[in-house]
PDB file of C-alpha atoms in Angstrom:
ATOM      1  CA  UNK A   1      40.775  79.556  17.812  1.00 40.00           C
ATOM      2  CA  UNK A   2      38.076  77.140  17.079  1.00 36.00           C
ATOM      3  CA  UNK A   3      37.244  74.844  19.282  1.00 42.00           C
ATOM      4  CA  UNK A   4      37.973  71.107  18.308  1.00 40.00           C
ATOM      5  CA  UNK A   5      35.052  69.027  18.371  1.00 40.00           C
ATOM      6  CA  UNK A   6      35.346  65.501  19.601  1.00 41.00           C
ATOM      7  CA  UNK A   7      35.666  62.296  17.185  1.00 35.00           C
ATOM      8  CA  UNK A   8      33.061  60.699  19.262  1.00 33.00           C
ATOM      9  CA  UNK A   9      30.761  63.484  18.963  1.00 38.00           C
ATOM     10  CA  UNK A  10      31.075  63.768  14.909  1.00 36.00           C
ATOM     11  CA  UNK A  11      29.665  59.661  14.941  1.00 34.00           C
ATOM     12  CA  UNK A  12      26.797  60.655  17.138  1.00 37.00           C
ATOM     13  CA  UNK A  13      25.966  63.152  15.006  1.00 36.00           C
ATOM     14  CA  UNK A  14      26.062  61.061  12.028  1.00 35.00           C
ATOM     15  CA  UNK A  15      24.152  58.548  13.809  1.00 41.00           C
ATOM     16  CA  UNK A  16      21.357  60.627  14.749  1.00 37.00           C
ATOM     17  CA  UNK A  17      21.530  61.709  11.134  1.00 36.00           C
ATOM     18  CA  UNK A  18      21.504  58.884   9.216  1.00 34.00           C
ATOM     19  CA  UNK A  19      18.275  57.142   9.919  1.00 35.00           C
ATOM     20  CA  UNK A  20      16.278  60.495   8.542  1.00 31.00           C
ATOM     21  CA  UNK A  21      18.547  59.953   5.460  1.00 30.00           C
ATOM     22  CA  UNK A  22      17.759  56.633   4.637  1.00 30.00           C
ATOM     23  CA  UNK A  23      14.261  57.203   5.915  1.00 30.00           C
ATOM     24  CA  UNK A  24      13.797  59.842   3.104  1.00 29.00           C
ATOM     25  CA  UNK A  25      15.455  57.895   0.209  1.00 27.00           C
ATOM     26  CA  UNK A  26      13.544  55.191   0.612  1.00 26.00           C
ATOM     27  CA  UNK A  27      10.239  57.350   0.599  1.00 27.00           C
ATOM     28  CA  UNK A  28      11.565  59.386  -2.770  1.00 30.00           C
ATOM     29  CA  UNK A  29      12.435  55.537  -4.153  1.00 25.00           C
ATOM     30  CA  UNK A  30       8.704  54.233  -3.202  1.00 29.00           C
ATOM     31  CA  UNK A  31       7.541  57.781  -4.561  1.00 26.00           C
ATOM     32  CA  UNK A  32       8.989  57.305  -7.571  1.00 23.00           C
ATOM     33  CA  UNK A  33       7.888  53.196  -7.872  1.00 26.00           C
ATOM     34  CA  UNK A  34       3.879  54.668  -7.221  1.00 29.00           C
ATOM     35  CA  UNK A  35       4.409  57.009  -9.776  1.00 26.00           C
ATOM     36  CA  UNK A  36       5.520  54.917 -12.679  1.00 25.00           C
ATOM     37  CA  UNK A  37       2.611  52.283 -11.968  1.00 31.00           C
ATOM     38  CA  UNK A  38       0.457  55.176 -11.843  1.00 27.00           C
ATOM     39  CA  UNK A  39       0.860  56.887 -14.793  1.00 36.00           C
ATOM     40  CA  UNK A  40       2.100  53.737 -16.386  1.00 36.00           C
ATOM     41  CA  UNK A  41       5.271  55.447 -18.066  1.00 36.00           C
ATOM     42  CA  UNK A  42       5.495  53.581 -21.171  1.00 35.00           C
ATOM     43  CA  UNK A  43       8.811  55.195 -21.806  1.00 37.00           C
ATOM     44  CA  UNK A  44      10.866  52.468 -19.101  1.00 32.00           C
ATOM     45  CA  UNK A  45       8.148  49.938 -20.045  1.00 36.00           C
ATOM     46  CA  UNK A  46       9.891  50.231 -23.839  1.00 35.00           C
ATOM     47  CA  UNK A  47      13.354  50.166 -22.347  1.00 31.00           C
ATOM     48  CA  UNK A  48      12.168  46.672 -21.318  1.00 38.00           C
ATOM     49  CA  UNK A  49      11.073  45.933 -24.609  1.00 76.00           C
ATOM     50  CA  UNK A  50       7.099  46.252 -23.106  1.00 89.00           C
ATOM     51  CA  UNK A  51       4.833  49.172 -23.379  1.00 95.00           C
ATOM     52  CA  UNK A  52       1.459  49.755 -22.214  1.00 96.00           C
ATOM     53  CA  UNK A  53      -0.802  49.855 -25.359  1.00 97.00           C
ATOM     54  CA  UNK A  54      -4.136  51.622 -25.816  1.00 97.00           C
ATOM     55  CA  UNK A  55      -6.675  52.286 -28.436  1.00 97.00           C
ATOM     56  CA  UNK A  56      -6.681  55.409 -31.206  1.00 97.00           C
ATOM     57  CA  UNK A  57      -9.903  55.655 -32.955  1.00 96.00           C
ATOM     58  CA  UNK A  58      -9.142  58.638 -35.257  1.00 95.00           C
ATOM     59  CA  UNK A  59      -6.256  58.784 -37.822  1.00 96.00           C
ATOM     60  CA  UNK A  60      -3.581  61.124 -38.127  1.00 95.00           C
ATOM     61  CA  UNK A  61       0.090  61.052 -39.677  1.00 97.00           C
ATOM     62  CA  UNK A  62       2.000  63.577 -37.953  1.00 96.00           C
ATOM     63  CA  UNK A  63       4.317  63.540 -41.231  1.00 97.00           C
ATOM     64  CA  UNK A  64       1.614  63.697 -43.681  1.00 98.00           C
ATOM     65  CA  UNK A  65       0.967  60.145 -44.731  1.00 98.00           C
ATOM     66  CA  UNK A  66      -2.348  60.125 -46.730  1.00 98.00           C
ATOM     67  CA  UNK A  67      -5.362  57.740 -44.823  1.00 97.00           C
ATOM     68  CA  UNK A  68      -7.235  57.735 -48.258  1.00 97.00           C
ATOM     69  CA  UNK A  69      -4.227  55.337 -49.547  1.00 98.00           C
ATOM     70  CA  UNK A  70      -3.165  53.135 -46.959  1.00 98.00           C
ATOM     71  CA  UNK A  71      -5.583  50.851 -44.256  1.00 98.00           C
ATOM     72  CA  UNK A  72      -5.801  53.373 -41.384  1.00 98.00           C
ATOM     73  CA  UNK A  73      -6.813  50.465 -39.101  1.00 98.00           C
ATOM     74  CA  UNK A  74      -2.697  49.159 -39.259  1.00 98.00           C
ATOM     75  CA  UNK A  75      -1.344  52.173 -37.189  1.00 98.00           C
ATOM     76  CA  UNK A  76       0.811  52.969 -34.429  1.00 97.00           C
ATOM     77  CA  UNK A  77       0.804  56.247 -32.600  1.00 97.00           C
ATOM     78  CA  UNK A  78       4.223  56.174 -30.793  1.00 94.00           C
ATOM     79  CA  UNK A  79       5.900  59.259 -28.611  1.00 93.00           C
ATOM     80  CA  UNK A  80       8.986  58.668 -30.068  1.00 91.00           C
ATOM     81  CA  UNK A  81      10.127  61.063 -33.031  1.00 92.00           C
ATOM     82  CA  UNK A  82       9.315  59.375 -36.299  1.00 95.00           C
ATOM     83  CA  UNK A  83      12.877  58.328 -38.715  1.00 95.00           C
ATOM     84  CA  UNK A  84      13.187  57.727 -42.062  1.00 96.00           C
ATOM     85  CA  UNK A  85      13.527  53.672 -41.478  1.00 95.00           C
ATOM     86  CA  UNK A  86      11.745  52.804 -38.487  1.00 94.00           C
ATOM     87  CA  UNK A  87       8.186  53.336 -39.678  1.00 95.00           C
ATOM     88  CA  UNK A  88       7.213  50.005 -39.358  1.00 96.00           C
ATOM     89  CA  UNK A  89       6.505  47.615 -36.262  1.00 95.00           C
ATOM     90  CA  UNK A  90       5.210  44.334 -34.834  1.00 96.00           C
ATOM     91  CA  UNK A  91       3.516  44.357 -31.705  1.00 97.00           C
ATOM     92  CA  UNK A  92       2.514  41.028 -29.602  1.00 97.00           C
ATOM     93  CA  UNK A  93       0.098  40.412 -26.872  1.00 98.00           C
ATOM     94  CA  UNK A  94      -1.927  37.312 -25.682  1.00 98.00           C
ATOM     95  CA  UNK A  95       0.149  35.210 -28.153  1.00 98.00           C
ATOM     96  CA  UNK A  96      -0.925  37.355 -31.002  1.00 98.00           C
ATOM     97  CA  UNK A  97       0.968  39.385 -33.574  1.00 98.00           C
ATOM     98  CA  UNK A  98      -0.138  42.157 -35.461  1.00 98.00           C
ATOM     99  CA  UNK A  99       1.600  44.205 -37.917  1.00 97.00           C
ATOM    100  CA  UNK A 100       1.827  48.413 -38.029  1.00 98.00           C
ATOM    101  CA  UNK A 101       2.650  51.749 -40.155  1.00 98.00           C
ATOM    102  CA  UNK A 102       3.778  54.256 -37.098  1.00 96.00           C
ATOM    103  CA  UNK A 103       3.220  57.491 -39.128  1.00 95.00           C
ATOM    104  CA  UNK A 104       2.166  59.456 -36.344  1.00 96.00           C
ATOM    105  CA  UNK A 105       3.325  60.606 -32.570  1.00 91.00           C
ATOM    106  CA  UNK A 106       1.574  60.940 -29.765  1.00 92.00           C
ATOM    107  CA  UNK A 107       1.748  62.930 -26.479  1.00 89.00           C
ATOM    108  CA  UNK A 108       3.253  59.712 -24.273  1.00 89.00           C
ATOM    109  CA  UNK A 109       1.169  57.297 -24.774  1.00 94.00           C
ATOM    110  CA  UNK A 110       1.865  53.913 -27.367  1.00 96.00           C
ATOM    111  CA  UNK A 111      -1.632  53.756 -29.368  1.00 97.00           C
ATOM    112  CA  UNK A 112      -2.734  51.818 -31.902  1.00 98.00           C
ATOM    113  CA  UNK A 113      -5.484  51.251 -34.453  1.00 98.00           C
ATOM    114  CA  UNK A 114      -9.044  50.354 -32.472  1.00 98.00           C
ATOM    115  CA  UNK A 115      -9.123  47.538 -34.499  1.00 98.00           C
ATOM    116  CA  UNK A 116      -6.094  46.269 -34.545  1.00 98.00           C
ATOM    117  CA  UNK A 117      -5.910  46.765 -30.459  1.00 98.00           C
ATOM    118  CA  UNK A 118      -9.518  44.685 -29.983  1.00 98.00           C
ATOM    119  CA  UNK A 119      -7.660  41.910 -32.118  1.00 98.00           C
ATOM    120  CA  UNK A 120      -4.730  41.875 -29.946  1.00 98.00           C
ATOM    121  CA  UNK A 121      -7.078  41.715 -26.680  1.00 97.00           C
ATOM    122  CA  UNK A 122      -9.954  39.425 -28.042  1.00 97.00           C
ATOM    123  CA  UNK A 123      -8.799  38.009 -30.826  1.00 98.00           C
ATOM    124  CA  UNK A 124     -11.329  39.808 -32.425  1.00 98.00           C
ATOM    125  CA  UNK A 125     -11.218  43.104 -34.771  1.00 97.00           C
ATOM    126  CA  UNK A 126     -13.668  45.856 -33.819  1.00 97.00           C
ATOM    127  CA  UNK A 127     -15.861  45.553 -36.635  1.00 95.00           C
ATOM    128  CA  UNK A 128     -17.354  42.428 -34.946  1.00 96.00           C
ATOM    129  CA  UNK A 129     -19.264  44.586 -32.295  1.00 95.00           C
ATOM    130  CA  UNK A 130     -20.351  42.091 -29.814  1.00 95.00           C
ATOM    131  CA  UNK A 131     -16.389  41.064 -29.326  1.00 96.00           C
ATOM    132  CA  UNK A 132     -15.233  44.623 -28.599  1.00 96.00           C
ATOM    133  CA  UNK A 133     -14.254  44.254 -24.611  1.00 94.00           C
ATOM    134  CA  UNK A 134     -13.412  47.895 -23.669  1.00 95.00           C
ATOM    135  CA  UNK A 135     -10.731  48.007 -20.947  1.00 94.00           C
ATOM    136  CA  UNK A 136      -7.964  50.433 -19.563  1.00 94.00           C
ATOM    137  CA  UNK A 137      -5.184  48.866 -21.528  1.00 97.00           C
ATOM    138  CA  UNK A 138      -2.709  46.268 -21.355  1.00 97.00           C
ATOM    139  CA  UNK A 139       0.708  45.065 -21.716  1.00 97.00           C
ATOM    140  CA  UNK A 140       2.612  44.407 -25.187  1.00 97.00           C
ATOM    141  CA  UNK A 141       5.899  44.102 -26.460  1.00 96.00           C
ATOM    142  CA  UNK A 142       7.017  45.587 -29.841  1.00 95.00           C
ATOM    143  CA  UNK A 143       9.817  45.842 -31.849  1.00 94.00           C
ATOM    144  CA  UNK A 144      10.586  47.805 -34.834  1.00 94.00           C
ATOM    145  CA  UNK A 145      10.656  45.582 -38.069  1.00 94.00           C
ATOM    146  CA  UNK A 146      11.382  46.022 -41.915  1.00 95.00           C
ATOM    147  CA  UNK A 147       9.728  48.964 -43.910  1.00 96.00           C
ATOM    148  CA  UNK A 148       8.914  46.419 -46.788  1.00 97.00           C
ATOM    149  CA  UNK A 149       6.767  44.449 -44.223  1.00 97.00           C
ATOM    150  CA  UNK A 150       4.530  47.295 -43.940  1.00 97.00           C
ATOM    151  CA  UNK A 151       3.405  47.882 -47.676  1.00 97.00           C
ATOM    152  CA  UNK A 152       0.655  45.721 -47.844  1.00 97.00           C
ATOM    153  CA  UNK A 153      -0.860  48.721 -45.798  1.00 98.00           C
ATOM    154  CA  UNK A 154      -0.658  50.654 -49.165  1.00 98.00           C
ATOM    155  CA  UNK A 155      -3.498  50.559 -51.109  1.00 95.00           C
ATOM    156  CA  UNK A 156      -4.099  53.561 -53.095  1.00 92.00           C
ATOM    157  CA  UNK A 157      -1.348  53.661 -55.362  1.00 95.00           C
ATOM    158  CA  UNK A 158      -0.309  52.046 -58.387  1.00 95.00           C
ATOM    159  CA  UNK A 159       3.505  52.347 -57.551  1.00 96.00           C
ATOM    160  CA  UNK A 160       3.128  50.702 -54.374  1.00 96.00           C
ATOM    161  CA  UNK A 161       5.050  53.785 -52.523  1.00 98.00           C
ATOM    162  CA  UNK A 162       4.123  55.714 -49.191  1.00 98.00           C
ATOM    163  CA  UNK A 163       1.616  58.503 -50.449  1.00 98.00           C
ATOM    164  CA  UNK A 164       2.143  61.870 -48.824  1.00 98.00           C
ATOM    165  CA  UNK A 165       0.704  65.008 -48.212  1.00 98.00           C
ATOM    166  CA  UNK A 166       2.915  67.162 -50.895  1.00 98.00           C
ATOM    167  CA  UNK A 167       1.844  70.695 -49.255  1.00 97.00           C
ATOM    168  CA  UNK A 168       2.650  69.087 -45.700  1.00 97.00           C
ATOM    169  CA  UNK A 169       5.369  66.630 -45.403  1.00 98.00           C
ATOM    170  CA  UNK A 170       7.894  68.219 -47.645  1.00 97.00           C
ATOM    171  CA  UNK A 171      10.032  69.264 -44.039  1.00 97.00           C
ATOM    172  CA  UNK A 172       9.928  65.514 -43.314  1.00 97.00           C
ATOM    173  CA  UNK A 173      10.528  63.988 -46.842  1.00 98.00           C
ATOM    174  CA  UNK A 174      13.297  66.406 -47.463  1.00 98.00           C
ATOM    175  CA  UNK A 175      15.262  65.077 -44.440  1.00 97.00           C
ATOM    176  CA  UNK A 176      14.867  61.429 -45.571  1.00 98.00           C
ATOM    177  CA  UNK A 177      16.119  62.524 -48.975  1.00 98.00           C
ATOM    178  CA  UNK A 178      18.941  65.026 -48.156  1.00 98.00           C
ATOM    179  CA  UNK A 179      20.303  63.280 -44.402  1.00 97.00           C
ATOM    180  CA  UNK A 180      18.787  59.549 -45.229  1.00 97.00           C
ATOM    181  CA  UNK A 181      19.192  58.935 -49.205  1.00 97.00           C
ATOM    182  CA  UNK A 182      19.670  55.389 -48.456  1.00 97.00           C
ATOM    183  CA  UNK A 183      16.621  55.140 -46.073  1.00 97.00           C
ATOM    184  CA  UNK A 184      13.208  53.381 -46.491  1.00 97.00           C
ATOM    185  CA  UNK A 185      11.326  56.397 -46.660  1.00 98.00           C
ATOM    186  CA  UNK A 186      13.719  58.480 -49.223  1.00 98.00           C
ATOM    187  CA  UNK A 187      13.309  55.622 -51.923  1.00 98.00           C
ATOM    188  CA  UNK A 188       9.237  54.931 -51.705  1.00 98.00           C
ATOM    189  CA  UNK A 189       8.079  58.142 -51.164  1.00 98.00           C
ATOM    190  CA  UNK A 190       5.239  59.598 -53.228  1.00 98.00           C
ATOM    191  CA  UNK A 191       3.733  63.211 -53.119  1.00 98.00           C
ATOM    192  CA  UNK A 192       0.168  63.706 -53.994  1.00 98.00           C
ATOM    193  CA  UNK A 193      -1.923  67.787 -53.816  1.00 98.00           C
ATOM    194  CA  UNK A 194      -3.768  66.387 -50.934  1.00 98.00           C
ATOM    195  CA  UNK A 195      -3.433  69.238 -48.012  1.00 97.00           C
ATOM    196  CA  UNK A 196      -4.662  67.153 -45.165  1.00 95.00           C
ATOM    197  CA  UNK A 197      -4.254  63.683 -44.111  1.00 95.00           C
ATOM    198  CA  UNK A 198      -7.619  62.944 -43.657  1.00 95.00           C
ATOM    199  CA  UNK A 199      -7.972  63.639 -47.550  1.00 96.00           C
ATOM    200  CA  UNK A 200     -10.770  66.323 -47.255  1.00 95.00           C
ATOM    201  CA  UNK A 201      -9.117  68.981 -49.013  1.00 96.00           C
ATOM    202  CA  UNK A 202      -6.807  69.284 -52.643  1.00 97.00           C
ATOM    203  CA  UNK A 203      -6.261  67.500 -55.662  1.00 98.00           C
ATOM    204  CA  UNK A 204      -6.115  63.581 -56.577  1.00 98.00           C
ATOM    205  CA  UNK A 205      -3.182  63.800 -58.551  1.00 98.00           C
ATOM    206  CA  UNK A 206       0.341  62.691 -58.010  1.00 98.00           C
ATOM    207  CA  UNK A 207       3.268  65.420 -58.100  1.00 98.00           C
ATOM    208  CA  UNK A 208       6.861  66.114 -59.262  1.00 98.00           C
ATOM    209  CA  UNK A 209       9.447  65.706 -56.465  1.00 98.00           C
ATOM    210  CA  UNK A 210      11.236  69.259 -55.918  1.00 97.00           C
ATOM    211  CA  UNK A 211      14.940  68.942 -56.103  1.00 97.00           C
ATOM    212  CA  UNK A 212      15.922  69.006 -52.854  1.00 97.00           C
ATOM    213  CA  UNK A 213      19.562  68.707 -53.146  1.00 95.00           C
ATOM    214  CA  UNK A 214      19.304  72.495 -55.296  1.00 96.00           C
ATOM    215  CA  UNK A 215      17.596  74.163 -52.532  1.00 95.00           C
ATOM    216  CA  UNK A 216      13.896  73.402 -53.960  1.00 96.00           C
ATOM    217  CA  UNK A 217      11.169  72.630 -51.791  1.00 95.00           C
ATOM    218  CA  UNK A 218       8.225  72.949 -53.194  1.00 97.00           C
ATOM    219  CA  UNK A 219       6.522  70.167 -55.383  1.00 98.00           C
ATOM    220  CA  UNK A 220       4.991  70.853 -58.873  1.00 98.00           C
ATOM    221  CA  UNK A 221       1.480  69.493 -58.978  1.00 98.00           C
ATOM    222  CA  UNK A 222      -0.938  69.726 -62.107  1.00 98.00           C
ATOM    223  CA  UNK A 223      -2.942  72.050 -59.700  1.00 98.00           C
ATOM    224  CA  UNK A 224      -2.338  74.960 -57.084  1.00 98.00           C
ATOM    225  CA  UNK A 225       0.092  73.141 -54.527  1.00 98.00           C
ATOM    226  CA  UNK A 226      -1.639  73.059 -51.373  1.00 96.00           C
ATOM    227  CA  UNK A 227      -5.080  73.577 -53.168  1.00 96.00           C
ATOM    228  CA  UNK A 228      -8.135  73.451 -50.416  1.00 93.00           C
ATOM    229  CA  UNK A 229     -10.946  73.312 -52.745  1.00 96.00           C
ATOM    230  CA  UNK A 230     -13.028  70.104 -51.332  1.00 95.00           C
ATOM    231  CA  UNK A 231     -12.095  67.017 -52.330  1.00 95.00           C
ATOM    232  CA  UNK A 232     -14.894  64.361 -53.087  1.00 92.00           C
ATOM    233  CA  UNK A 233     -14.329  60.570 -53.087  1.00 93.00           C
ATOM    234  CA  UNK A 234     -11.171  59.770 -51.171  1.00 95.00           C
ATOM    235  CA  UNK A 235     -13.189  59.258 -47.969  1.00 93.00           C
ATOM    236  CA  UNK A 236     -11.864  58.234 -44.400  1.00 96.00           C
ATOM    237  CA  UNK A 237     -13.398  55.823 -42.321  1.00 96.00           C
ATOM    238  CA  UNK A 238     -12.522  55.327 -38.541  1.00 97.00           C
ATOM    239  CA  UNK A 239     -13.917  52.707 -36.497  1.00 97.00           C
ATOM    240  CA  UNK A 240     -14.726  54.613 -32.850  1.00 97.00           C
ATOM    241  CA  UNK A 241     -14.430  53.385 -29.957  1.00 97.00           C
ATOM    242  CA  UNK A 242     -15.168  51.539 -28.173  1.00 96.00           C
ATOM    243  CA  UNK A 243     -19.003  51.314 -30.344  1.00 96.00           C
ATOM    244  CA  UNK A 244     -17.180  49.917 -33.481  1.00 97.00           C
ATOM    245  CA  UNK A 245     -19.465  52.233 -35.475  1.00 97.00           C
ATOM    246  CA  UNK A 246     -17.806  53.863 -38.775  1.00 96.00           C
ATOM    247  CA  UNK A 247     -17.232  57.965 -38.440  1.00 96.00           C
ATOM    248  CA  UNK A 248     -16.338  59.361 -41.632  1.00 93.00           C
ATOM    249  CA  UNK A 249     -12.948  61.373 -41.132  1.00 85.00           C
ATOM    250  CA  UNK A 250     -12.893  64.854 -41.011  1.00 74.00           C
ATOM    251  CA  UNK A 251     -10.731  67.464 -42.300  1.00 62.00           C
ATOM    252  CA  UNK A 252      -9.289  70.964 -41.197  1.00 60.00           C
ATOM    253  CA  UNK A 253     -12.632  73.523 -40.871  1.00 56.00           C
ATOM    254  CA  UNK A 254     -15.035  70.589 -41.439  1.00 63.00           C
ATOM    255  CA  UNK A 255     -17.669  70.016 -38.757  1.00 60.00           C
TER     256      UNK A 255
END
């Protein structure tokens, strides 16, 4: 038979115990506290409604939105996946307000335009050199607003729609239309034979939609879809930082 172990002795036990066990929870709790300031995860920060905000001095669209056509210096470059409605957002700091396409992800961090970011800080855009102040960051508050808010970001096309990469983005485009048909995105959509985003590469011309809801997914362009002969004349510009000088934007196997 086992022997029976005093009530008395079970308490002491647990009072000898205890103290460790608190001890260590409230080290894994500071831990964890250190950590977040540290690394400054932006993904609680935007459960708050704040995130920390950096600069992005080099434009990319993740779903294929041409920089040739649209003001590359009105960008957001958010972790979160990219939908068919919430491409457009407002972000505030310092009592100032500026307004963004998020066509792009990145890995964790919530970027922005150079320019647009300097504004924010300084009131300021980076082209004005001697008001660039370069820093680590700082705190913002977004929120995702209307897709119509964003056009005035469009600026290469006479239809006034999204221009996208018709060799790249059909994955993307294809979901808006087919699981979205209602959405933003599915209704001002526009594909163009430009392969890359940075518009090095492909055709200035505008292309026929497949039909998606047939099983087509490939676009009909006056040109080989997906052409990468150089393309000359639909230069992009980035503003680096944190000099404010102008790089030219280059494509896939350009130097």
């Amino acid at each position: 038979m086992f022997a029976k172990t005093p009530f008395f002795s079970i308490f002491a036990l647990l009072g000898t115990l205890l103290p460790y066990v608190s001890a260590a929870a409230i080290v894994d709790r500071s831990s964890i506290a250190d950590s977040i300031d540290v690394n400054r995860n932006t993904d609680i920060l935007a459960a708050n409604g704040e995130i920390w905000l950096t600069p992005h001095d080099r434009y990319s669209s993740s779903v294929g939105v041409l920089g040739c056509k649209v003001d590359i210096n009105h960008m957001a470059y958010w972790p979160e996946a990219i939908g068919c409605d919430d491409i457009c957002v407002e972000v505030t700091a310092f009592d100032r307000t500026v307004t963004l396409l998020r066509v792009d992800n990145s890995v964790g961090a919530h970027d922005i335009s150079f320019n647009s970011w300097n504004y924010l800080e300084t009131g300021h855009p980076a082209t004005e050199k001697n008001q660039i102040k370069p820093s680590e960051g700082f705190k913002a508050s977004y929120k995702t607003v209307d897709p119509n808010n964003c056009r005035q970001f469009i600026n290469g096309t006479a239809s006034g729609k999204l221009p996208f990469s018709a060799a790249t983005s059909i994955n993307y485009i294809s979901n808006c239309v087919l699981n979205a048909p209602n959405s933003w995105v599915a209704k001002n959509f526009e594909l163009w034979n430009i392969y890359d985003s940075q518009c090095n590469l492909g055709y200035n011309e505008i292309c026929e939609t497949p039909d998606f809801k047939n099983g087509f997914n490939q676009a009909k362009c006056p040109h080989l879809l997906g052409s990468q002969d150089p393309l000359v004349g639909q230069e992009v510009w980035d503003i680096s930082y944190p000099s404010g000088e102008f790089v030219e934007v280059k494509g896939p196997g350009q130097p």
